[in-house]
Amino acid sequence: MHNKSISELASGLRAGEFSSVELVQHYLGRIGSLDKGLNSFITVCGERAMAQARAADEQLASGVTGPLTGIPIAQKDIFCTQGVKTSCGSRMLDSFISPYDATVVSKLQAAGAVTLGKANMDEFAMGSSNETSWYGPVKNPWDTDKVPGGSSGGSAAAVAARLCAAATGTDTGGSIRQPAAFCGITGLKPTYGRVSRYGMIAFASSLDQGGPMTRSAEDAALMLQVMAGVDNRDSTSVDEPVPDYSVTLGDDLDGLRIGLPKEYFDAGLDAEVAASIDLAIAEYKKLGAEVVEITLPNTALAVPTYYVVAPAECSSNLARFDGVRYGHRCDDPKDLEDLYKRSRSEGFGAEVKRRILIGTYALSAGYYDAYYLKAQQIRHLISDDFKRAFERVDVIMGPTTPSTAFGIGEKADDPVTMYLSDIYTIAVNLAGLPGMSIPVQPVSGRPVGLQLIGNYFAEAKLLNVAHRLQQATEWHLAAPDGFE
Amino acid sequence: MSLVRDDVEKIAHLARLAVNGDELDSVAAGLSDILQMVEQMSSVDTAGVTPMAHPLHMTQPLRPDRVTEENRRDLFQSIAPQTEDGLYLVPKVIE
């Protein structure tokens, strides 16, 4: 049952082959027996999920159903879920029971999806390995000594291990695509503004974007269909029509122009990963695509620029955690300043504090022009690189990450090395473009992600391009040992 | 750009974070590493480049100035660390 696609599960439910209650019980059973070794969930919503499943079965019996009625999914613990602990992977919000639903949560629930639980993540989405979570690291189901990637590491591990049919993630600098690559699943970061950020706990507001994490492009299309759309509660969401992502999935790729940025295939790329990417590109040529070498000359500036923009916005966003209205409060504060300082210092972990400090410094008097303003200018240059590229090509491809999943603890003490591992994903966020990672041929049993980058609002094209590869190959069907 | 203990103390105060005395040097070194990486930006000539405020160069939408939210103070205060008579409690600010 857990290897079926969302559409297979939906037709099985409609045909009465199994009920949503049976399906949810099956997944809860898998979580109960298999997640101890992975730690991909912070909260499992057993009773709540069973109640949602019973409601789904009533809907199925009455014939009035939504597109995801009875389908069990996981929500990244960054999405506020009413009545459920929403921790954002932080001690700061360990006691936070959300009083409202994020738009993504309410849309998925309205579509009939059942929330199995809240997926583990790097604290406040700051991390590339899921090691910064207050709830402990998540393990990669393909090799439990390796990280699952981050920050949506719990979502990626849970989808790869077949502990849910699909999950939500968020991506500020690669946090959907990099864990999707490390865990061998399909992840899509939509165009900035495509999916509402309302109720999605803010990290860097000009970069954050929610998206689906699934086992196939076909499933991602179904999830994004529900998640996307303008929302009057998020003034940065864009009022652009949402196309039917499923109808164009099978479109022919004949004449598709694929751009390969030479900067994404330089000396920093692992040779075996490069070979897997080449193999996938060769498949695309068989499908009728043409390959064009392109250049994104400002690629090397993406990481430095990001580590000004993201911390600056994070220091501002995380100022709300003051120990007064919600979240962690220290014991016996002696005055208001002590209340703020100790509550925040006890509530936040080392990486979050590091980024708040960098951001506070970059925004402090006298430094704004040299850091934030400069970064926003370079961001324009990076965005222009892509604009020029999309005059010549339909989609840009390259590796999602320079290597396969690294070891737990391997980079934890070296933040800058950890930051540089997001070299291929970060520019996409700075430009606000949609990006996707899909599994290609693994290296020594470890998954490799092919990154697809599209023009603004070209999600349908990305899903189509991803789907055609998944029809022609079987890389996306592989399951980790012990989770088949 | 490299930071020293005093810088970290000042920044930490601005961010309302407490950094222990014995951690100041290592925090300063860690932040300096990041700033050194960021320093790469200064090699780029950005004269005349418009800063990018929104990836899609959008302007903020406007809506009529009407109250649309209902009062949910009790619900919101139910998760607060300390409240009394509908107010959030903090240590005494004015003697």
Coordinates of C-alpha atoms in Angstrom, one line a residue:
Chain A
M1 CA 0.0 0.0 0.0
H2 CA 2.8 2.4 0.9
N3 CA 4.5 2.1 -2.5
K4 CA 1.4 3.3 -4.4
S5 CA 1.3 6.8 -5.9
I6 CA -1.2 9.4 -4.7
S7 CA -3.4 8.8 -7.7
E8 CA -3.3 5.0 -7.2
L9 CA -4.2 5.5 -3.5
A10 CA -7.0 7.9 -4.5
S11 CA -8.5 5.5 -7.0
G12 CA -8.1 2.6 -4.5
L13 CA -10.0 4.6 -1.9
R14 CA -12.8 5.6 -4.4
A15 CA -13.1 2.0 -5.6
G16 CA -13.4 0.8 -2.0
E17 CA -10.3 -1.5 -2.2
F18 CA -9.3 -0.1 1.2
S19 CA -10.6 2.7 3.5
S20 CA -8.8 5.8 4.6
V21 CA -8.9 4.4 8.1
E22 CA -7.0 1.3 7.0
L23 CA -4.6 3.4 5.0
V24 CA -3.9 5.7 7.9
Q25 CA -3.5 2.8 10.3
H26 CA -1.0 1.2 7.9
Y27 CA 1.1 4.4 7.8
L28 CA 0.8 5.0 11.6
G29 CA 2.0 1.4 12.0
R30 CA 5.0 2.0 9.8
I31 CA 5.8 5.2 11.7
G32 CA 5.5 3.3 15.0
S33 CA 7.8 0.5 14.0
L34 CA 10.3 2.3 11.6
D35 CA 10.7 5.9 12.8
K36 CA 12.6 5.1 16.0
G37 CA 15.7 4.6 13.9
L38 CA 15.1 7.7 11.7
N39 CA 13.5 10.4 14.0
S40 CA 11.7 12.0 11.1
F41 CA 8.7 13.0 13.1
I42 CA 8.6 15.5 16.0
T43 CA 4.9 14.9 16.6
V44 CA 2.7 12.0 15.5
C45 CA -1.0 13.0 15.4
G46 CA -2.4 9.5 15.8
E47 CA -5.9 10.2 17.2
R48 CA -6.4 13.3 15.1
A49 CA -5.3 11.5 12.0
M50 CA -7.7 8.6 12.7
A51 CA -10.6 11.1 13.1
Q52 CA -9.7 12.8 9.8
A53 CA -9.5 9.4 8.2
R54 CA -13.0 8.5 9.5
A55 CA -14.3 11.8 8.1
A56 CA -12.6 11.0 4.8
D57 CA -14.3 7.6 4.6
E58 CA -17.7 9.3 5.2
Q59 CA -16.9 11.7 2.4
L60 CA -15.9 8.8 0.1
A61 CA -19.1 7.0 0.9
S62 CA -21.2 10.1 0.1
G63 CA -19.2 10.6 -3.1
V64 CA -18.4 14.3 -2.3
T65 CA -14.6 14.2 -2.2
G66 CA -11.6 16.5 -2.6
P67 CA -8.6 15.8 -4.7
L68 CA -6.7 14.3 -1.7
T69 CA -9.5 12.8 0.3
G70 CA -8.1 10.2 2.7
I71 CA -4.5 10.6 1.6
P72 CA -2.0 10.5 4.6
I73 CA 0.6 13.2 4.5
A74 CA 3.2 14.8 6.8
Q75 CA 3.5 18.5 7.5
K76 CA 6.9 20.1 8.1
D77 CA 6.8 21.4 11.7
I78 CA 7.2 24.9 10.4
F79 CA 3.6 25.0 9.3
C80 CA 1.2 26.2 12.0
T81 CA -1.4 23.5 12.7
Q82 CA -4.3 24.4 14.9
G83 CA -4.4 22.5 18.2
V84 CA -1.1 20.7 17.4
K85 CA 2.4 21.5 18.7
T86 CA 4.2 23.5 16.1
S87 CA 7.8 23.6 17.3
C88 CA 9.8 24.7 14.2
G89 CA 12.5 22.3 15.5
S90 CA 13.2 24.7 18.4
R91 CA 13.1 24.5 22.2
M92 CA 11.7 28.1 21.8
L93 CA 8.4 26.7 20.5
D94 CA 8.4 23.3 22.4
S95 CA 5.3 24.4 24.3
F96 CA 3.6 26.2 21.3
I97 CA 0.2 24.7 20.4
S98 CA -0.7 26.7 17.4
P99 CA -4.0 28.7 17.7
Y100 CA -4.5 28.7 13.9
D101 CA -3.8 26.9 10.7
A102 CA -1.2 28.0 8.0
T103 CA -2.9 28.5 4.6
V104 CA -1.0 25.4 3.3
V105 CA -2.4 23.3 6.1
S106 CA -6.0 24.5 5.7
K107 CA -5.8 24.0 1.9
L108 CA -4.5 20.5 2.2
Q109 CA -7.1 19.7 4.9
A110 CA -9.9 21.2 2.8
A111 CA -8.7 19.0 -0.1
G112 CA -9.2 16.0 2.2
A113 CA -5.6 15.1 3.1
V114 CA -5.0 13.5 6.5
T115 CA -2.1 14.9 8.6
L116 CA -0.2 12.0 10.1
G117 CA 2.2 14.3 12.0
K118 CA 4.7 17.0 12.0
A119 CA 8.1 16.4 10.4
N120 CA 11.4 17.1 12.0
M121 CA 13.5 19.9 10.6
D122 CA 16.6 22.0 11.3
E123 CA 15.8 24.6 14.0
F124 CA 13.8 27.5 12.4
A125 CA 14.8 25.9 9.0
M126 CA 18.4 27.0 9.5
G127 CA 20.6 24.1 8.5
S128 CA 21.5 21.8 5.7
S129 CA 21.7 18.5 7.7
N130 CA 18.8 18.4 10.2
E131 CA 21.4 18.4 12.9
T132 CA 20.3 21.7 14.4
S133 CA 16.9 20.4 15.5
W134 CA 16.2 20.6 19.2
Y135 CA 14.6 17.1 18.8
G136 CA 17.8 15.5 17.6
P137 CA 19.1 14.7 14.1
V138 CA 17.1 12.8 11.5
K139 CA 18.9 9.9 9.9
N140 CA 19.0 9.2 6.2
P141 CA 17.0 6.0 5.4
W142 CA 19.5 5.0 2.8
D143 CA 22.4 5.0 5.3
T144 CA 21.6 5.9 8.9
D145 CA 25.2 7.2 9.4
K146 CA 24.4 10.0 6.9
V147 CA 22.4 13.1 7.2
P148 CA 19.1 13.4 5.3
G149 CA 19.9 17.0 4.4
G150 CA 18.0 19.9 5.6
S151 CA 16.2 21.9 6.6
S152 CA 13.3 19.7 5.4
G153 CA 15.2 16.6 6.5
G154 CA 12.3 14.9 8.4
S155 CA 9.9 15.4 5.4
A156 CA 12.5 13.9 3.0
A157 CA 13.3 11.0 5.2
A158 CA 9.6 10.2 5.9
V159 CA 8.7 10.3 2.2
A160 CA 11.8 8.1 1.2
A161 CA 11.0 5.6 4.0
R162 CA 7.4 5.4 2.9
L163 CA 6.1 6.7 6.3
C164 CA 3.7 9.1 4.5
A165 CA 2.4 9.4 1.0
A166 CA 3.8 12.9 0.6
A167 CA 5.0 15.8 2.7
T168 CA 5.3 19.5 2.7
G169 CA 8.6 21.3 2.9
T170 CA 10.0 24.8 2.8
D171 CA 13.0 26.1 0.9
T172 CA 14.9 29.3 1.7
G173 CA 18.3 28.3 0.2
G174 CA 17.7 24.7 -0.9
S175 CA 15.8 23.2 2.0
I176 CA 13.4 21.2 -0.2
R177 CA 15.8 20.4 -3.0
Q178 CA 18.9 19.4 -1.1
P179 CA 17.2 16.9 1.3
A180 CA 15.1 15.6 -1.7
A181 CA 18.5 14.9 -3.4
F182 CA 20.1 13.2 -0.4
C183 CA 17.0 11.0 0.3
G184 CA 16.2 10.1 -3.4
I185 CA 12.8 11.8 -3.6
T186 CA 11.2 14.5 -5.7
G187 CA 11.1 18.0 -4.3
L188 CA 9.7 21.2 -5.8
K189 CA 10.4 24.8 -4.6
P190 CA 7.9 26.9 -6.4
T191 CA 8.3 30.5 -7.7
Y192 CA 8.5 33.0 -4.8
G193 CA 4.9 34.0 -4.2
R194 CA 3.3 30.9 -5.7
V195 CA 2.4 29.3 -2.4
S196 CA 1.1 31.3 0.6
R197 CA 3.5 31.9 3.5
Y198 CA 0.7 32.6 5.9
G199 CA 1.3 30.5 9.0
M200 CA 4.6 29.2 7.7
I201 CA 7.0 30.4 10.5
A202 CA 9.2 33.0 8.9
F203 CA 13.0 32.6 8.5
A204 CA 14.0 34.9 5.6
S205 CA 10.8 36.4 4.2
S206 CA 12.1 37.4 0.8
L207 CA 13.4 33.9 0.1
D208 CA 11.1 31.4 2.0
Q209 CA 8.7 29.3 -0.1
G210 CA 6.8 26.2 0.7
G211 CA 6.4 23.2 -1.7
P212 CA 5.7 19.5 -2.1
M213 CA 8.1 16.6 -1.3
T214 CA 6.9 13.4 -2.9
R215 CA 8.1 10.1 -4.6
S216 CA 7.3 11.3 -8.1
A217 CA 6.6 14.4 -10.2
E218 CA 3.1 13.1 -10.8
D219 CA 2.5 13.2 -7.0
A220 CA 4.1 16.7 -6.7
A221 CA 1.7 18.0 -9.3
L222 CA -1.2 16.8 -7.3
M223 CA 0.2 18.4 -4.1
L224 CA 1.2 21.7 -5.7
Q225 CA -2.3 22.0 -7.3
V226 CA -3.8 22.2 -3.8
M227 CA -1.0 24.3 -2.2
A228 CA -0.6 27.0 -4.9
G229 CA -2.6 30.2 -5.3
V230 CA -2.9 33.8 -4.1
D231 CA -3.9 34.3 -0.5
N232 CA -5.1 37.7 0.9
R233 CA -3.4 36.8 4.2
D234 CA 0.1 36.9 2.4
S235 CA 0.6 40.1 0.6
T236 CA 3.7 38.6 -1.2
S237 CA 1.6 35.8 -2.7
V238 CA 1.1 36.4 -6.4
D239 CA -2.3 36.7 -8.1
E240 CA -1.3 34.5 -11.1
P241 CA -3.7 31.8 -12.3
V242 CA -2.8 28.2 -11.2
P243 CA -2.7 26.0 -14.2
D244 CA -3.8 22.3 -14.1
Y245 CA -0.4 20.8 -13.4
S246 CA -1.4 17.2 -14.2
V247 CA -2.7 17.8 -17.8
T248 CA 0.7 18.9 -19.2
L249 CA 2.8 16.2 -17.4
G250 CA 3.0 14.0 -20.4
D251 CA 3.8 16.7 -22.9
D252 CA 6.4 15.9 -25.5
L253 CA 10.0 17.1 -24.8
D254 CA 10.9 17.2 -28.5
G255 CA 13.0 20.4 -29.1
L256 CA 13.2 21.2 -25.4
R257 CA 16.3 23.4 -24.8
I258 CA 18.2 22.4 -21.7
G259 CA 20.9 24.8 -20.4
L260 CA 23.8 23.4 -18.5
P261 CA 25.6 26.2 -16.6
K262 CA 29.3 25.6 -16.8
E263 CA 29.7 26.9 -13.2
Y264 CA 27.6 24.0 -11.9
F265 CA 30.1 21.4 -13.3
D266 CA 33.3 22.8 -12.0
A267 CA 36.0 21.3 -9.9
G268 CA 33.8 21.4 -6.7
L269 CA 31.5 18.7 -8.2
D270 CA 32.1 15.1 -7.2
A271 CA 33.1 13.1 -10.3
E272 CA 30.7 10.2 -9.6
V273 CA 27.8 12.7 -9.0
A274 CA 28.8 14.4 -12.3
A275 CA 28.6 11.0 -14.1
S276 CA 25.0 10.4 -12.8
I277 CA 24.0 13.9 -14.0
D278 CA 25.5 13.2 -17.4
L279 CA 23.5 9.9 -17.6
A280 CA 20.3 11.8 -16.9
I281 CA 21.1 14.4 -19.5
A282 CA 21.7 11.6 -22.0
E283 CA 18.2 10.3 -21.3
Y284 CA 16.8 13.8 -22.0
K285 CA 18.6 13.8 -25.3
K286 CA 16.9 10.5 -26.1
L287 CA 13.6 12.2 -25.3
G288 CA 14.3 14.8 -28.0
A289 CA 15.9 17.6 -25.9
E290 CA 18.8 19.7 -27.1
V291 CA 21.6 20.7 -24.7
V292 CA 23.2 24.1 -24.7
E293 CA 26.1 25.2 -22.5
I294 CA 25.2 28.4 -20.7
T295 CA 26.9 30.6 -18.1
L296 CA 25.7 32.0 -14.8
P297 CA 28.8 34.1 -14.1
N298 CA 27.8 35.3 -10.6
T299 CA 27.3 31.8 -9.2
A300 CA 30.2 32.0 -6.8
L301 CA 28.6 35.1 -5.2
A302 CA 25.3 33.4 -4.3
V303 CA 26.5 31.9 -1.0
P304 CA 28.1 35.1 0.3
T305 CA 25.1 37.1 -0.7
Y306 CA 22.7 34.7 0.9
Y307 CA 24.6 34.8 4.2
V308 CA 23.9 38.5 4.4
V309 CA 20.3 38.5 3.2
A310 CA 19.1 35.4 5.1
P311 CA 20.6 36.2 8.5
A312 CA 19.5 39.9 8.2
E313 CA 15.9 38.9 7.6
C314 CA 16.2 36.1 10.2
S315 CA 17.4 38.5 12.9
S316 CA 14.5 40.7 12.2
N317 CA 11.9 37.9 12.0
L318 CA 13.1 36.1 15.1
A319 CA 13.0 39.3 17.2
R320 CA 9.3 38.3 17.9
F321 CA 10.4 35.5 20.2
D322 CA 10.6 37.6 23.3
G323 CA 9.3 35.2 26.0
V324 CA 6.3 37.4 26.5
R325 CA 3.4 36.3 24.3
Y326 CA 4.2 32.7 23.4
G327 CA 7.2 30.3 23.4
H328 CA 9.9 29.7 26.0
R329 CA 10.3 32.0 29.0
C330 CA 13.2 31.7 31.4
D331 CA 12.6 31.1 35.1
D332 CA 12.6 34.1 37.6
P333 CA 13.6 37.0 35.3
K334 CA 15.0 39.8 37.4
D335 CA 14.0 42.5 34.9
L336 CA 12.7 42.9 31.4
E337 CA 16.1 42.8 29.7
D338 CA 17.0 39.6 31.6
L339 CA 13.7 38.1 30.5
Y340 CA 14.4 38.8 26.9
K341 CA 18.1 37.7 26.9
R342 CA 17.7 34.5 28.9
S343 CA 14.5 33.4 27.3
R344 CA 16.1 33.9 23.8
S345 CA 19.4 32.4 24.8
E346 CA 17.8 29.3 26.4
G347 CA 15.2 28.9 23.6
F348 CA 17.5 29.2 20.5
G349 CA 20.3 26.8 19.6
A350 CA 23.8 27.7 18.5
E351 CA 23.2 27.9 14.7
V352 CA 20.1 30.1 15.1
K353 CA 22.0 32.4 17.5
R354 CA 24.9 32.6 15.1
R355 CA 22.6 33.7 12.3
I356 CA 20.8 36.2 14.5
L357 CA 24.2 37.7 15.5
I358 CA 25.4 37.9 11.9
G359 CA 22.2 39.5 10.8
T360 CA 22.1 42.0 13.6
Y361 CA 25.6 43.0 12.8
A362 CA 24.9 43.4 9.1
L363 CA 21.9 45.6 9.8
S364 CA 23.5 47.6 12.6
A365 CA 24.2 51.3 12.2
G366 CA 27.0 52.0 9.8
Y367 CA 27.1 48.6 8.1
Y368 CA 23.8 48.5 6.2
D369 CA 25.3 49.8 2.9
A370 CA 28.3 47.5 3.0
Y371 CA 26.2 44.4 3.7
Y372 CA 22.5 44.3 3.2
L373 CA 22.3 46.9 0.4
K374 CA 25.3 45.4 -1.3
A375 CA 23.8 42.0 -1.1
Q376 CA 20.5 43.2 -2.6
Q377 CA 22.4 44.7 -5.5
I378 CA 24.3 41.5 -6.1
R379 CA 21.1 39.7 -5.9
H380 CA 20.0 41.7 -8.9
L381 CA 23.1 40.6 -10.8
I382 CA 22.4 37.0 -10.0
S383 CA 18.8 37.3 -11.1
D384 CA 19.9 39.0 -14.4
D385 CA 22.2 35.9 -15.1
F386 CA 19.1 33.7 -15.1
K387 CA 17.1 36.2 -17.1
R388 CA 19.8 36.1 -19.9
A389 CA 20.0 32.3 -19.7
F390 CA 16.2 31.9 -20.1
E391 CA 16.3 33.9 -23.3
R392 CA 18.2 30.9 -24.8
V393 CA 16.9 27.8 -22.9
D394 CA 13.6 26.4 -21.5
V395 CA 15.0 24.8 -18.5
I396 CA 18.4 24.8 -16.6
M397 CA 19.8 21.5 -15.3
G398 CA 22.7 20.6 -13.1
P399 CA 23.4 18.7 -9.9
T400 CA 21.3 19.7 -6.8
T401 CA 24.4 19.2 -4.5
P402 CA 28.1 18.8 -5.1
S403 CA 28.2 15.4 -3.4
T404 CA 25.9 12.7 -2.0
A405 CA 24.8 12.9 1.7
F406 CA 27.6 13.6 4.1
G407 CA 28.1 11.9 7.5
I408 CA 26.2 12.9 10.6
G409 CA 28.7 15.1 12.5
E410 CA 31.0 15.5 9.5
K411 CA 30.4 19.3 9.0
A412 CA 28.6 20.2 12.2
D413 CA 31.6 22.1 13.6
D414 CA 32.4 24.0 10.4
P415 CA 29.5 26.3 9.5
V416 CA 31.2 27.8 6.5
T417 CA 31.9 24.4 4.8
M418 CA 28.3 23.5 5.6
Y419 CA 27.0 26.7 4.0
L420 CA 29.1 26.1 0.8
S421 CA 27.4 22.8 0.3
D422 CA 24.3 24.7 -0.8
I423 CA 26.2 26.3 -3.7
Y424 CA 23.9 25.1 -6.5
T425 CA 20.6 25.7 -4.8
I426 CA 20.9 29.2 -3.2
A427 CA 20.9 31.3 -6.3
V428 CA 17.5 30.0 -7.3
N429 CA 16.0 31.5 -4.0
L430 CA 17.9 34.8 -4.5
A431 CA 16.3 35.1 -7.9
G432 CA 12.9 33.8 -6.8
L433 CA 12.7 31.1 -9.5
P434 CA 11.1 27.7 -9.2
G435 CA 13.5 24.8 -8.8
M436 CA 13.2 21.0 -8.5
S437 CA 15.3 18.0 -7.5
I438 CA 14.6 14.5 -8.9
P439 CA 16.5 11.3 -8.2
V440 CA 18.9 10.0 -10.8
Q441 CA 21.3 7.1 -10.7
P442 CA 22.7 6.6 -7.2
V443 CA 26.4 6.6 -6.3
S444 CA 27.4 3.6 -4.1
G445 CA 23.8 3.2 -3.0
R446 CA 23.4 6.8 -2.1
P447 CA 20.9 9.0 -4.0
V448 CA 21.9 11.8 -6.4
G449 CA 19.6 14.7 -7.3
L450 CA 19.2 16.3 -10.7
Q451 CA 18.2 19.9 -10.3
L452 CA 15.8 21.5 -12.7
I453 CA 15.4 25.3 -12.7
G454 CA 12.6 27.0 -14.6
N455 CA 11.6 30.5 -15.4
Y456 CA 9.1 32.4 -13.2
F457 CA 5.8 30.4 -12.8
A458 CA 7.1 27.6 -15.0
E459 CA 6.2 24.9 -12.4
A460 CA 4.1 23.1 -15.0
K461 CA 7.1 22.9 -17.3
L462 CA 9.4 21.6 -14.6
L463 CA 6.8 18.9 -13.5
N464 CA 6.4 17.9 -17.2
V465 CA 10.2 17.6 -17.7
A466 CA 10.6 15.7 -14.5
H467 CA 7.7 13.4 -15.2
R468 CA 9.0 12.4 -18.7
L469 CA 12.3 11.3 -17.2
Q470 CA 10.4 9.3 -14.5
Q471 CA 8.3 7.6 -17.2
A472 CA 11.5 6.7 -19.1
T473 CA 13.6 5.5 -16.1
E474 CA 13.1 3.8 -12.8
W475 CA 15.5 5.8 -10.5
H476 CA 12.6 7.4 -8.6
L477 CA 11.1 4.0 -7.8
A478 CA 14.0 2.7 -5.7
A479 CA 13.3 2.3 -2.0
P480 CA 15.9 2.1 0.8
D481 CA 16.6 -1.3 2.3
G482 CA 14.3 -2.1 5.1
F483 CA 11.6 0.4 3.9
E484 CA 10.4 -1.3 0.7
Chain B
M1 CA 36.3 41.9 8.7
S2 CA 37.1 40.2 11.9
L3 CA 35.2 40.6 15.2
V4 CA 36.6 40.7 18.7
R5 CA 35.0 40.0 22.1
D6 CA 33.7 43.5 22.5
D7 CA 32.0 43.5 19.2
V8 CA 30.2 40.2 20.0
E9 CA 29.1 41.7 23.4
K10 CA 27.7 44.7 21.6
I11 CA 25.9 42.8 18.8
A12 CA 24.6 40.2 21.4
H13 CA 23.1 43.1 23.4
L14 CA 21.4 44.5 20.2
A15 CA 20.0 41.1 19.5
R16 CA 19.0 40.6 23.1
L17 CA 21.0 37.4 23.4
A18 CA 23.2 36.5 26.3
V19 CA 26.6 35.1 25.4
N20 CA 28.7 33.7 28.3
G21 CA 32.1 35.3 28.8
D22 CA 33.9 31.9 28.2
E23 CA 32.1 31.6 24.8
L24 CA 32.9 35.2 23.5
D25 CA 36.2 34.3 21.8
S26 CA 34.8 31.2 20.0
V27 CA 31.7 33.1 18.9
A28 CA 33.8 36.0 17.7
A29 CA 36.0 33.5 15.7
G30 CA 32.9 31.8 14.2
L31 CA 31.3 35.0 13.1
S32 CA 34.6 36.3 11.7
D33 CA 34.8 33.2 9.5
I34 CA 31.4 33.9 8.1
L35 CA 32.2 37.6 7.5
Q36 CA 35.4 36.6 5.8
M37 CA 33.4 34.4 3.4
V38 CA 30.9 37.3 2.9
E39 CA 33.8 39.7 2.1
Q40 CA 33.8 38.2 -1.4
M41 CA 30.9 40.6 -2.2
S42 CA 33.2 43.6 -2.0
S43 CA 35.1 42.6 -5.1
V44 CA 32.0 43.2 -7.2
D45 CA 31.3 46.6 -8.8
T46 CA 27.7 47.4 -8.0
A47 CA 27.7 51.1 -8.9
G48 CA 24.3 51.9 -10.4
V49 CA 22.8 48.5 -9.7
T50 CA 19.3 48.7 -8.3
P51 CA 18.9 46.7 -5.1
M52 CA 16.4 43.9 -5.5
A53 CA 13.6 44.3 -3.0
H54 CA 11.2 41.6 -4.4
P55 CA 12.1 38.8 -6.9
L56 CA 9.2 39.7 -9.0
H57 CA 9.5 43.4 -8.6
M58 CA 6.0 43.6 -7.2
T59 CA 4.4 46.4 -5.3
Q60 CA 2.4 45.8 -2.2
P61 CA -1.3 45.2 -2.8
L62 CA -3.7 47.5 -1.0
R63 CA -7.0 46.6 0.7
P64 CA -9.8 48.6 2.2
D65 CA -9.0 49.8 5.7
R66 CA -11.7 47.7 7.4
V67 CA -11.5 45.4 10.5
T68 CA -11.6 41.8 9.2
E69 CA -10.1 39.9 12.1
E70 CA -12.3 38.8 15.0
N71 CA -11.0 39.3 18.6
R72 CA -9.3 36.0 19.7
R73 CA -7.4 37.4 22.6
D74 CA -8.5 34.6 25.0
L75 CA -7.3 31.9 22.6
F76 CA -4.0 33.7 21.9
Q77 CA -3.4 34.3 25.6
S78 CA -4.0 30.6 26.4
I79 CA -0.5 29.9 25.1
A80 CA 1.2 32.8 26.8
P81 CA 3.8 32.2 29.6
Q82 CA 2.0 34.5 32.0
T83 CA -1.2 36.7 31.8
E84 CA -3.6 38.4 34.1
D85 CA -6.9 40.1 33.4
G86 CA -6.3 39.9 29.6
L87 CA -2.8 41.4 29.9
Y88 CA 0.6 39.9 29.3
L89 CA 2.8 40.0 32.4
V90 CA 6.4 40.9 32.4
P91 CA 8.8 42.0 35.2
K92 CA 8.2 45.5 36.5
V93 CA 9.6 48.1 34.1
I94 CA 8.9 51.4 35.9
E95 CA 9.5 51.6 39.7

